[in-house]
Tab-separated table of C-alpha atoms in Angstrom:
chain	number	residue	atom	x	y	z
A	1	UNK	CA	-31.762	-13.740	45.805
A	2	UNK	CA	-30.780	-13.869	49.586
A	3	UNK	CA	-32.643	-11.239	51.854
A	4	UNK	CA	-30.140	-10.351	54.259
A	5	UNK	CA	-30.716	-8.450	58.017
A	6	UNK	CA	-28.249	-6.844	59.853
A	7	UNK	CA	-28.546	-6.354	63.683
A	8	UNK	CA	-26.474	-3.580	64.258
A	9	UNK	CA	-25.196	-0.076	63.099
A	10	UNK	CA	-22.204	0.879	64.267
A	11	UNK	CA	-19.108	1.161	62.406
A	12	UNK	CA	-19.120	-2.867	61.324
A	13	UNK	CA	-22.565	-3.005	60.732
A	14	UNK	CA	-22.679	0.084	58.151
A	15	UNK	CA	-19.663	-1.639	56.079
A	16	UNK	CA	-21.201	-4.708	56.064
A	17	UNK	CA	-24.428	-2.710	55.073
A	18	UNK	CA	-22.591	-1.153	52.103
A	19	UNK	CA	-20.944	-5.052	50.674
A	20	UNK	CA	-24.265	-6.571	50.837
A	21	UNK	CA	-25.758	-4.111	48.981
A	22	UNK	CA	-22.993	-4.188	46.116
A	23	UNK	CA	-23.738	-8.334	45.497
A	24	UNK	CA	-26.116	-9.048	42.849
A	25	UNK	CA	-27.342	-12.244	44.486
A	26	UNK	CA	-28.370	-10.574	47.807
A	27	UNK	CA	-30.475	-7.991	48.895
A	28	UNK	CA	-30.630	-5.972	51.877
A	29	UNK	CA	-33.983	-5.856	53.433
A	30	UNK	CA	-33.460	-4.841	56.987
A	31	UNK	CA	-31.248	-3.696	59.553
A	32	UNK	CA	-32.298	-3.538	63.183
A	33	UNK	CA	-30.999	-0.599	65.528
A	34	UNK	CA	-32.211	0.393	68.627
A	35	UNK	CA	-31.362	4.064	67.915
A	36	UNK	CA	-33.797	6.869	67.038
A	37	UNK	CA	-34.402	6.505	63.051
A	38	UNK	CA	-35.390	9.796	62.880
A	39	UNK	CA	-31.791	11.148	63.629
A	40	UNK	CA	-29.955	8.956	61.232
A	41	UNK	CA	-30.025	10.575	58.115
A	42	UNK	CA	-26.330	10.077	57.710
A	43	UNK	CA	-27.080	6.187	57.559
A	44	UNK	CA	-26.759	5.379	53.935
A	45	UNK	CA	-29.924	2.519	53.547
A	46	UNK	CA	-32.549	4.584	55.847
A	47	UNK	CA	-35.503	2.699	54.047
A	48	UNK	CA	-34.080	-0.407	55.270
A	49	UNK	CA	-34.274	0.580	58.952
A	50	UNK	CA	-36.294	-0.793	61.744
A	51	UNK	CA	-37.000	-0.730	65.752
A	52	UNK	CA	-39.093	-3.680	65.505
A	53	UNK	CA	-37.021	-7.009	66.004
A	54	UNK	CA	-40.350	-9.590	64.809
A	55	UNK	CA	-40.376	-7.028	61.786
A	56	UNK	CA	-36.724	-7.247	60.822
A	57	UNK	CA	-36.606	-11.043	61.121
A	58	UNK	CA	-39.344	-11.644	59.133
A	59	UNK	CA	-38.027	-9.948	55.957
A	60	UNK	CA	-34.625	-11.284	55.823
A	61	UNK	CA	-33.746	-14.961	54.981
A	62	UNK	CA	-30.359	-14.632	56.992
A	63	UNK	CA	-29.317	-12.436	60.416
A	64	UNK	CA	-26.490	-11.109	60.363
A	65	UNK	CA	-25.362	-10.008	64.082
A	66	UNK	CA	-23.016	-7.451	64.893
A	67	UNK	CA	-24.491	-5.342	67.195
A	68	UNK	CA	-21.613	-5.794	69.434
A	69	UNK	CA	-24.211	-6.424	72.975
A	70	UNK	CA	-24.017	-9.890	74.341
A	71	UNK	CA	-27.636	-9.752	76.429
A	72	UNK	CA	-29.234	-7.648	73.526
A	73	UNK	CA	-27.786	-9.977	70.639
A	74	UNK	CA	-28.663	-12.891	72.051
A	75	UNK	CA	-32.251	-11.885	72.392
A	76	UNK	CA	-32.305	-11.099	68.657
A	77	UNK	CA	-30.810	-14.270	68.049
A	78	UNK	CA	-33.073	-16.198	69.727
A	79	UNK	CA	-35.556	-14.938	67.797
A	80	UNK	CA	-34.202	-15.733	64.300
A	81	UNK	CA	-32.934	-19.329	65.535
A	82	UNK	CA	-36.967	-20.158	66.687
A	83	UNK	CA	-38.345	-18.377	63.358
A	84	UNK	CA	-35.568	-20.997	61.541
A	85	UNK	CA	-33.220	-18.100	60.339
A	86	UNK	CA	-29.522	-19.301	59.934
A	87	UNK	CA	-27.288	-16.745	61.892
A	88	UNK	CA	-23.671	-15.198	61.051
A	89	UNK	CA	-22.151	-13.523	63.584
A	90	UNK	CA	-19.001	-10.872	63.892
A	91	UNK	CA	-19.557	-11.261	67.986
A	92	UNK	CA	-17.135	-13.289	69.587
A	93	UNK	CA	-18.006	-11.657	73.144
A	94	UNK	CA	-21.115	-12.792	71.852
A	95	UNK	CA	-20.080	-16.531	71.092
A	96	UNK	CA	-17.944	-17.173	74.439
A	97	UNK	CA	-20.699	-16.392	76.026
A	98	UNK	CA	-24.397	-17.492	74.637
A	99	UNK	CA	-23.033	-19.293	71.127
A	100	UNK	CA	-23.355	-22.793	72.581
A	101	UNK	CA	-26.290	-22.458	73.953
A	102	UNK	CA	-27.697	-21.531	70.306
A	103	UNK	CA	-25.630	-24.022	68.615
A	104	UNK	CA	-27.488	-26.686	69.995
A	105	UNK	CA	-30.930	-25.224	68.802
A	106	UNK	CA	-29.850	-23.984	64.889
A	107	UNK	CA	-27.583	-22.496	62.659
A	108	UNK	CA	-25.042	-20.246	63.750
A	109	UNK	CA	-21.690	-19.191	62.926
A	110	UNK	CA	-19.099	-16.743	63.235
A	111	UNK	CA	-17.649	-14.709	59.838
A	112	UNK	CA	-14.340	-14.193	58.659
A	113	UNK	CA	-12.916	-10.858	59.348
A	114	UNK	CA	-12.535	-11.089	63.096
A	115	UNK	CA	-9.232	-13.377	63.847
A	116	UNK	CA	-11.518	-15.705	64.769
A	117	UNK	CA	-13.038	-16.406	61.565
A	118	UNK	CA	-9.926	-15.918	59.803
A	119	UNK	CA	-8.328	-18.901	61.788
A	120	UNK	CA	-11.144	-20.961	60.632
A	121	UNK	CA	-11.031	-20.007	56.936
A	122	UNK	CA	-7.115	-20.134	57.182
A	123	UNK	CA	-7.527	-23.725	58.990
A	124	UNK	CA	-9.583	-25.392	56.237
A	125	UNK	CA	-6.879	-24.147	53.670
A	126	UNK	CA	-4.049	-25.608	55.710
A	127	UNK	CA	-5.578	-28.808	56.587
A	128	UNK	CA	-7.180	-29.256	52.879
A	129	UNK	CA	-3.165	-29.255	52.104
A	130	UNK	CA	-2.275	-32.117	54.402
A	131	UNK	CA	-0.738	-30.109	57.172
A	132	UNK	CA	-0.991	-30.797	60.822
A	133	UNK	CA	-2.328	-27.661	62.636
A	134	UNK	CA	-0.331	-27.201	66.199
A	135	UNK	CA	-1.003	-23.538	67.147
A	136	UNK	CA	-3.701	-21.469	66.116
A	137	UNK	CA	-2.353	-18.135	66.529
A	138	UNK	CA	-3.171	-14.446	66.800
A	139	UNK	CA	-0.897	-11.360	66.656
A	140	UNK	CA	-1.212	-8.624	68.280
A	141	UNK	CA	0.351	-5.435	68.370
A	142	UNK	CA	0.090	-3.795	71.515
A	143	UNK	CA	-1.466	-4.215	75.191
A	144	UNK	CA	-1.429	-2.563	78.469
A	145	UNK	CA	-3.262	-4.309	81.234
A	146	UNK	CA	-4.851	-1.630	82.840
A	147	UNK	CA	-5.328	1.301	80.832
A	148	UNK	CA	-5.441	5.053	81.636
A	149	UNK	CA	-9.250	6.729	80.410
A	150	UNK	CA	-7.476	9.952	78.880
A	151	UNK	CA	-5.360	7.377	76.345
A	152	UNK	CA	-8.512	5.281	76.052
A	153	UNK	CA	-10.303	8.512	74.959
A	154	UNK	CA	-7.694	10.247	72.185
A	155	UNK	CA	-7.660	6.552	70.771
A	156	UNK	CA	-11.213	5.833	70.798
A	157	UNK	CA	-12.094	9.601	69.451
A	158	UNK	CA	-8.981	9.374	66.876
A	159	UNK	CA	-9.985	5.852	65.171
A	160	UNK	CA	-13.949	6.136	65.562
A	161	UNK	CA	-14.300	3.496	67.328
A	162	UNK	CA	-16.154	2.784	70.856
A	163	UNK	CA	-14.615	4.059	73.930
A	164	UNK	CA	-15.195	0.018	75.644
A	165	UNK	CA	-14.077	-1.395	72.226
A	166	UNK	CA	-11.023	0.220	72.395
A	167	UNK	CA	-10.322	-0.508	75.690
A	168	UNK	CA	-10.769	-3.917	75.590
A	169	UNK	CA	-8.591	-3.950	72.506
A	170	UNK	CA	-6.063	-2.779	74.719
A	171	UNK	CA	-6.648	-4.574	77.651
A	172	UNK	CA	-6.313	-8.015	76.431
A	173	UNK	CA	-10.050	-8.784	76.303
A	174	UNK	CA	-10.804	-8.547	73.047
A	175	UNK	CA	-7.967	-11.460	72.158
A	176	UNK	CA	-8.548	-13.517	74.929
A	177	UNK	CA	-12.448	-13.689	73.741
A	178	UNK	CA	-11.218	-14.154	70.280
A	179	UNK	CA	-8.388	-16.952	70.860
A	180	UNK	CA	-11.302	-18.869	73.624
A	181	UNK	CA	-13.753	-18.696	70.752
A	182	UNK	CA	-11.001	-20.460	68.907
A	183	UNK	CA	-10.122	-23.145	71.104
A	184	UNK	CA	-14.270	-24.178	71.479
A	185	UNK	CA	-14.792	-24.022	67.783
A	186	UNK	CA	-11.624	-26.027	66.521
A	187	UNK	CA	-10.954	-28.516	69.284
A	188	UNK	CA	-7.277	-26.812	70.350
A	189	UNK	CA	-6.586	-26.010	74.121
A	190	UNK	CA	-5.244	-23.436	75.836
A	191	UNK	CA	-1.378	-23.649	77.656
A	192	UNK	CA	-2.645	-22.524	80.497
A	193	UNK	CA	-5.054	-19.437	81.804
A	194	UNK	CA	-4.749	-16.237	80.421
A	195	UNK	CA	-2.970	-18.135	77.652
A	196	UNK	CA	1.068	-17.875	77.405
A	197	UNK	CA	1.161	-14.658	74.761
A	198	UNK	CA	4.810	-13.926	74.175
A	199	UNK	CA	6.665	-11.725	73.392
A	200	UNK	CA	7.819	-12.251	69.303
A	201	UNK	CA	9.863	-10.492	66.537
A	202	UNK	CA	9.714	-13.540	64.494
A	203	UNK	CA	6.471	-15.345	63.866
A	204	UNK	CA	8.378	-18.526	62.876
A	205	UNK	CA	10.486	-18.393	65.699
A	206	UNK	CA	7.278	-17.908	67.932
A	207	UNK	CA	5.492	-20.443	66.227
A	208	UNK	CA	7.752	-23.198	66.570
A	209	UNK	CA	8.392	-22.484	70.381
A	210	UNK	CA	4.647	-22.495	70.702
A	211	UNK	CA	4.878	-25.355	68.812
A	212	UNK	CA	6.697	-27.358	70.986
A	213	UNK	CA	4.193	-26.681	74.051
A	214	UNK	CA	1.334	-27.765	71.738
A	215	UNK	CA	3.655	-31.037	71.563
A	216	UNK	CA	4.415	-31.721	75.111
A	217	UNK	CA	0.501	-31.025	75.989
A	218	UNK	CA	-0.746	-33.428	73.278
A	219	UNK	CA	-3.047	-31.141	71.812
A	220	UNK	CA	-3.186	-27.763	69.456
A	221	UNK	CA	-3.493	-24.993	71.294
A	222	UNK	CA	-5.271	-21.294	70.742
A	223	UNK	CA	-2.583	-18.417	71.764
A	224	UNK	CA	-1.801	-15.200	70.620
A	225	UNK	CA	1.797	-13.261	70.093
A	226	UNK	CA	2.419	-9.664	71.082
A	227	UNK	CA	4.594	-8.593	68.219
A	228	UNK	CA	4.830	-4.579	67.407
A	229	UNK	CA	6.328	-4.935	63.994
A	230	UNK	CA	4.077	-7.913	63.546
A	231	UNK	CA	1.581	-7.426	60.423
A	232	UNK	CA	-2.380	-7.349	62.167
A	233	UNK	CA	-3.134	-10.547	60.966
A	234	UNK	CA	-3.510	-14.499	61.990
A	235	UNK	CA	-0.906	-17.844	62.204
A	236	UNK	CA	-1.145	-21.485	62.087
A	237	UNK	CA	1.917	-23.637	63.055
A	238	UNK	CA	1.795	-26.886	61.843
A	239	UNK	CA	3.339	-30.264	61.284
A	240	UNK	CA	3.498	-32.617	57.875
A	241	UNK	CA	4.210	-35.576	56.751
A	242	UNK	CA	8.170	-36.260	56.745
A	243	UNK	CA	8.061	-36.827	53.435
A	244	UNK	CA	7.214	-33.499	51.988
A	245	UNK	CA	10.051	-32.223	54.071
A	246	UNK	CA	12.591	-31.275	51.133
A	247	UNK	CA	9.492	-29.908	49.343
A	248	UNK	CA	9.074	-27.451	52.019
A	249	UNK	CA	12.519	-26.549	52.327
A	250	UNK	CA	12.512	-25.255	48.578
A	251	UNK	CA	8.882	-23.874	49.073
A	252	UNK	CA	10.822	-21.429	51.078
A	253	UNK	CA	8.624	-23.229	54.998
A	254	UNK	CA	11.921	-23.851	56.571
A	255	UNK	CA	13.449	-27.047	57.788
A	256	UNK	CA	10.595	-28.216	59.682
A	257	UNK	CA	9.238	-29.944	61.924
A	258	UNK	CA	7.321	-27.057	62.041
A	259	UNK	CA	5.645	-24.750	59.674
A	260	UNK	CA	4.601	-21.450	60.321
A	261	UNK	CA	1.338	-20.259	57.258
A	262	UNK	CA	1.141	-16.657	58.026
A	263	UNK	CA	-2.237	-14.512	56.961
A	264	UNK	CA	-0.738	-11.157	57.337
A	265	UNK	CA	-4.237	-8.862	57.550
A	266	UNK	CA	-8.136	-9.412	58.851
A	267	UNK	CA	-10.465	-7.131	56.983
A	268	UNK	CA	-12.978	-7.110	59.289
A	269	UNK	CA	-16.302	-6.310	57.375
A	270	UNK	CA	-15.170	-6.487	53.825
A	271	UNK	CA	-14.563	-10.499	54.663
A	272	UNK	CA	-17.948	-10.650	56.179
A	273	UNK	CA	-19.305	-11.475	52.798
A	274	UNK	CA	-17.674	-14.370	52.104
A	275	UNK	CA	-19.178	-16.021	55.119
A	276	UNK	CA	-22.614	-14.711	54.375
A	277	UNK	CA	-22.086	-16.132	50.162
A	278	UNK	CA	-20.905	-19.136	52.204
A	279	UNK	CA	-24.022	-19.692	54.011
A	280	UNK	CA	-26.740	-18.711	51.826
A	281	UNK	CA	-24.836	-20.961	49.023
A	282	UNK	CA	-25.429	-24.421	51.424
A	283	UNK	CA	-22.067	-24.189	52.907
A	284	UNK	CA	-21.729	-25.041	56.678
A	285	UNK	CA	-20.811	-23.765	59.750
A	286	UNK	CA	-17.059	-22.012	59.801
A	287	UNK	CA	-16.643	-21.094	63.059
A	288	UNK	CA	-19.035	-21.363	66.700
A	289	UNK	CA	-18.360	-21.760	70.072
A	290	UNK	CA	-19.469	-25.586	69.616
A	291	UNK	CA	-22.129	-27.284	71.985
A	292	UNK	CA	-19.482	-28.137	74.677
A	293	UNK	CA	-17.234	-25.485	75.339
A	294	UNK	CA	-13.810	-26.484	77.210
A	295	UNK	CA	-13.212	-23.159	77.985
A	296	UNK	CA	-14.523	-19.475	78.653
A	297	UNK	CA	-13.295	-15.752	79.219
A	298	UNK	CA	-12.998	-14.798	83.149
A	299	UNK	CA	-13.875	-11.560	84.516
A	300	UNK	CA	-10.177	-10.881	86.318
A	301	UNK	CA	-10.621	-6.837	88.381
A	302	UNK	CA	-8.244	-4.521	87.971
A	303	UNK	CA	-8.082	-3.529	91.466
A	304	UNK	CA	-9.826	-4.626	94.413
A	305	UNK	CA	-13.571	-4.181	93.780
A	306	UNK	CA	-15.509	-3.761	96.861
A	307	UNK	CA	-19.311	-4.386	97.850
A	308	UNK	CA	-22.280	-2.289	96.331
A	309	UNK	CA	-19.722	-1.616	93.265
A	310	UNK	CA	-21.747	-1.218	89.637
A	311	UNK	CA	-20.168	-2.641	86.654
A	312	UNK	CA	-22.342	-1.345	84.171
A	313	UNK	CA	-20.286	-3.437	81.470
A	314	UNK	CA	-17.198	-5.541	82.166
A	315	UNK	CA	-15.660	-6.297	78.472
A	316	UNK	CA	-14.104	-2.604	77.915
A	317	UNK	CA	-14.356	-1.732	81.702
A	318	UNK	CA	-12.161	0.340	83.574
A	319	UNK	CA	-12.836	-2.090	86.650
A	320	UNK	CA	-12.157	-5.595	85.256
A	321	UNK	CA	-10.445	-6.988	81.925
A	322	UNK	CA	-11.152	-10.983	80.684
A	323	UNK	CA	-9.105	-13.845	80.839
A	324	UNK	CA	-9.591	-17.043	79.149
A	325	UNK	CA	-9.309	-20.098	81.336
A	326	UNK	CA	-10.858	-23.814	81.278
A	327	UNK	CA	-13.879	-24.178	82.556
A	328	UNK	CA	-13.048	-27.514	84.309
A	329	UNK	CA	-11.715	-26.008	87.850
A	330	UNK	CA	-13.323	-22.744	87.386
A	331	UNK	CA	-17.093	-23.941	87.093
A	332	UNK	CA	-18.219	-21.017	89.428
A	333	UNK	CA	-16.383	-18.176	87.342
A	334	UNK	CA	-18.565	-15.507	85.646
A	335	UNK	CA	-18.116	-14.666	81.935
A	336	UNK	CA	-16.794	-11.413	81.365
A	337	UNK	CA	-19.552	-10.888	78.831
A	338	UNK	CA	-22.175	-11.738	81.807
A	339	UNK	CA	-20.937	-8.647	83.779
A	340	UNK	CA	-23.496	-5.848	82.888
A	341	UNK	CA	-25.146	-4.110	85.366
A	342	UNK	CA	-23.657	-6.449	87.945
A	343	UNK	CA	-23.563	-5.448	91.610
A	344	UNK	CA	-20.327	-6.667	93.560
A	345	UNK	CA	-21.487	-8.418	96.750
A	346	UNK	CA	-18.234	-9.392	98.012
A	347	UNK	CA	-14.766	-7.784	97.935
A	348	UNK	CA	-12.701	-9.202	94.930
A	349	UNK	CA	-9.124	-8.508	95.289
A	350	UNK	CA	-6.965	-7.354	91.994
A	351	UNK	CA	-6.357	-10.154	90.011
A	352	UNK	CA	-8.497	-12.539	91.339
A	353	UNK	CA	-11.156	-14.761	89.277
A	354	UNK	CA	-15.097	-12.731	90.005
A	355	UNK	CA	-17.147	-16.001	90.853
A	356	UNK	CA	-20.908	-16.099	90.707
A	357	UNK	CA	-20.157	-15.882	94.882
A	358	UNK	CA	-19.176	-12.389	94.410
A	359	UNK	CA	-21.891	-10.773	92.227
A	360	UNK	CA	-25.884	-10.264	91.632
A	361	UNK	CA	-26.510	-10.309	87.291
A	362	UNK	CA	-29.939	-9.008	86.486
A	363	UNK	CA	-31.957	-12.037	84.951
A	364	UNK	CA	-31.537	-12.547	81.123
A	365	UNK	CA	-31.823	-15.265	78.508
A	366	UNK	CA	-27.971	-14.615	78.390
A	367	UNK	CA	-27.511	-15.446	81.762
A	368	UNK	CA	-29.990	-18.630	81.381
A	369	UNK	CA	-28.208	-19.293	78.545
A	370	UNK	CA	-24.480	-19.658	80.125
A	371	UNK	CA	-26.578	-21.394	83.374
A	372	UNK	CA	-27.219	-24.357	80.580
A	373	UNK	CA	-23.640	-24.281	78.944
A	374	UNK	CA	-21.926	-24.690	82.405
A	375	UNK	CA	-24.502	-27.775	83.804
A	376	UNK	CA	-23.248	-29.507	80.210
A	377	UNK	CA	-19.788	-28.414	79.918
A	378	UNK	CA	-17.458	-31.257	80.485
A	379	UNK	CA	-15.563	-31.973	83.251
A	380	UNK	CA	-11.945	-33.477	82.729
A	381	UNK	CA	-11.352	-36.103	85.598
């Protein structure tokens, strides 16, 4: 029996609550929340809550983390990697941002259910099957740059979900985290910054386009597709060996030299538990941000911020929106997911990388932690 903690209650959190309690061979013992307990008597494992992080770690054998706060989760974190507690994430903010630091001090890794971890399980499957991967893609429905509060509101009110979450949904952040996150923890690149994301009503089509850059540039690379009639799910374009080639033809893949394996949903918390099974079972890490990222998520304003501005938090902002880019040539850049309570010092014109020139970030240990990342990260000459 696996005691299992969850850091977080909020609308993942619960429904990972709810799986982990359904498996035989784990048991939930604790989940951590920073909200009153004595006003959530809707929660539906009350005897299982806490306030008290050094309580909730020691009664669980694994953390799960989804509290979806890059400086608070990373404190938690820390604490189960130096009590020896193997960590599963559904935080790629998270990852981008702090995940290398902790990979290089235990066990972490993110879960299936995001893209993210999808692309990882969906990798192992393509690769244990001889193919080539090319283009580790993501699909996305819709996205507006800078989006209007009102439409931010009715969305965020009509799915339940957080007003920033939403936004950054919307804005592009959320997949830019996601496809950097990618890119760290499978060795692929990225085309260029802010990645290419076209425009596609056919995912093969796409893919083998996106294929082709991969080709010319020498290496995979991490993208994503804005498709509207696209299902919400996850792509890998790939090569094989030239011999298979008529077998793929009559397996219905096309006539090469590129093959398009389409996963045509992400389940969010009901994959979680695979990942967790994984883990507790002996397996190893799916998915982190590895311990030498290539490349990060930008905070990029969306309009001109001037001095003595607060951005109280930048990933679902109104202010500023994220942007991955390579870290080599933008070594001074600040992580999106580093922008909380962050006071603008200088003016940043729209569109315009925020460098650590521009802003004052409250100490943290996630802060300290990207300080380390970026003195390691390596520099292509």
């Amino acid at each position: 029996m696996t005691r299992i903690g969850i850091a977080g209650t909020g609308f993942i959190g619960k429904g990972i609550a709810i799986e982990v309690n359904r498996q035989p061979e784990l048991q939930l013992t604790a989940v951590l929340t920073r909200r009153d307990i004595s006003k959530m008597g809707d929660y539906p494992f009350c005897e299982a809550l806490t306030n008290s992080t050094r309580e909730f770690i020691a009664t669980c054998d694994m953390v799960v983390e989804c509290s979806g706060d890059i400086i608070y989760g990373s404190e938690v974190i820390d604490q189960a990697i130096k009590a020896g507690k193997p960590v599963v994430t559904m935080n790629a903010e998270l990852q981008v941002t702090t995940g290398s630091y902790f990979a290089k001090r235990g066990f972490i890794t993110e879960a299936e259910g995001d893209q993210p971890g999808c692309l990882a399980s969906l990798h192992e499957n393509v690769v244990d099957m001889g193919f080539k991967p090319l283009v580790y893609g993501n699909i996305k429905g819709f996205m507006k740059l800078d989006p209007v509060l009102e439409d931010m509101q009715y969305w965020s009110q009509r799915n339940g979900v957080r007003l920033d979450m939403t936004t950054s949904f919307t804005d592009g952040t959320k997949v830019q985290v996601e496809q950097a996150l990618v890119a760290n923890g499978l060795g692929a690149g990225i085309a260029k910054d802010g990645l290419l994301a076209p425009e596609s009503e056919d995912i093969n089509k796409t893919g083998a386009e996106l294929a082709k850059v991969a080709d010319r540039l020498g290496c995979p690379i991490s993208d994503f597709v804005v498709s509207p009639k696209g299902p919400p799910g996850v792509f890998i374009t790939a090569e094989h060996d030239k011999r298979h080639e008529e077998a793929l033809k009559y397996y219905k893949m096309g006539n090469g030299p590129y093959y398009t394996i389409l996963q045509n949903y992400h389940l969010c918390h009901l994959e979680v538990i695979k990942t967790i099974k994984r883990v507790a079972s002996g397996g190893g890490v799916l998915l982190n941000n590895g311990k030498e990222p290539t490349v990060s998520v930008a905070a990029i304003p969306k309009r001109a911020l001037q001095p003595g501005e607060i951005i109280d938090k930048g990933i679902g902002s109104f202010q500023v929106r994220g942007e991955a880019v390579e870290i080599s040539g933008n070594e001074n850049h600040v992580p999106i997911g580093l922008l909380v309570n962050a006071l603008i010092t200088n003016k940043v014109k729209e569109g315009e990388i925020i460098t650590f020139d521009d802003v004052e970030l409250p100490e943290s240990l996630a802060f300290k932690a990207w300080q380390e990342t970026i003195e390691k990260a390596p520099i292509n000459i």
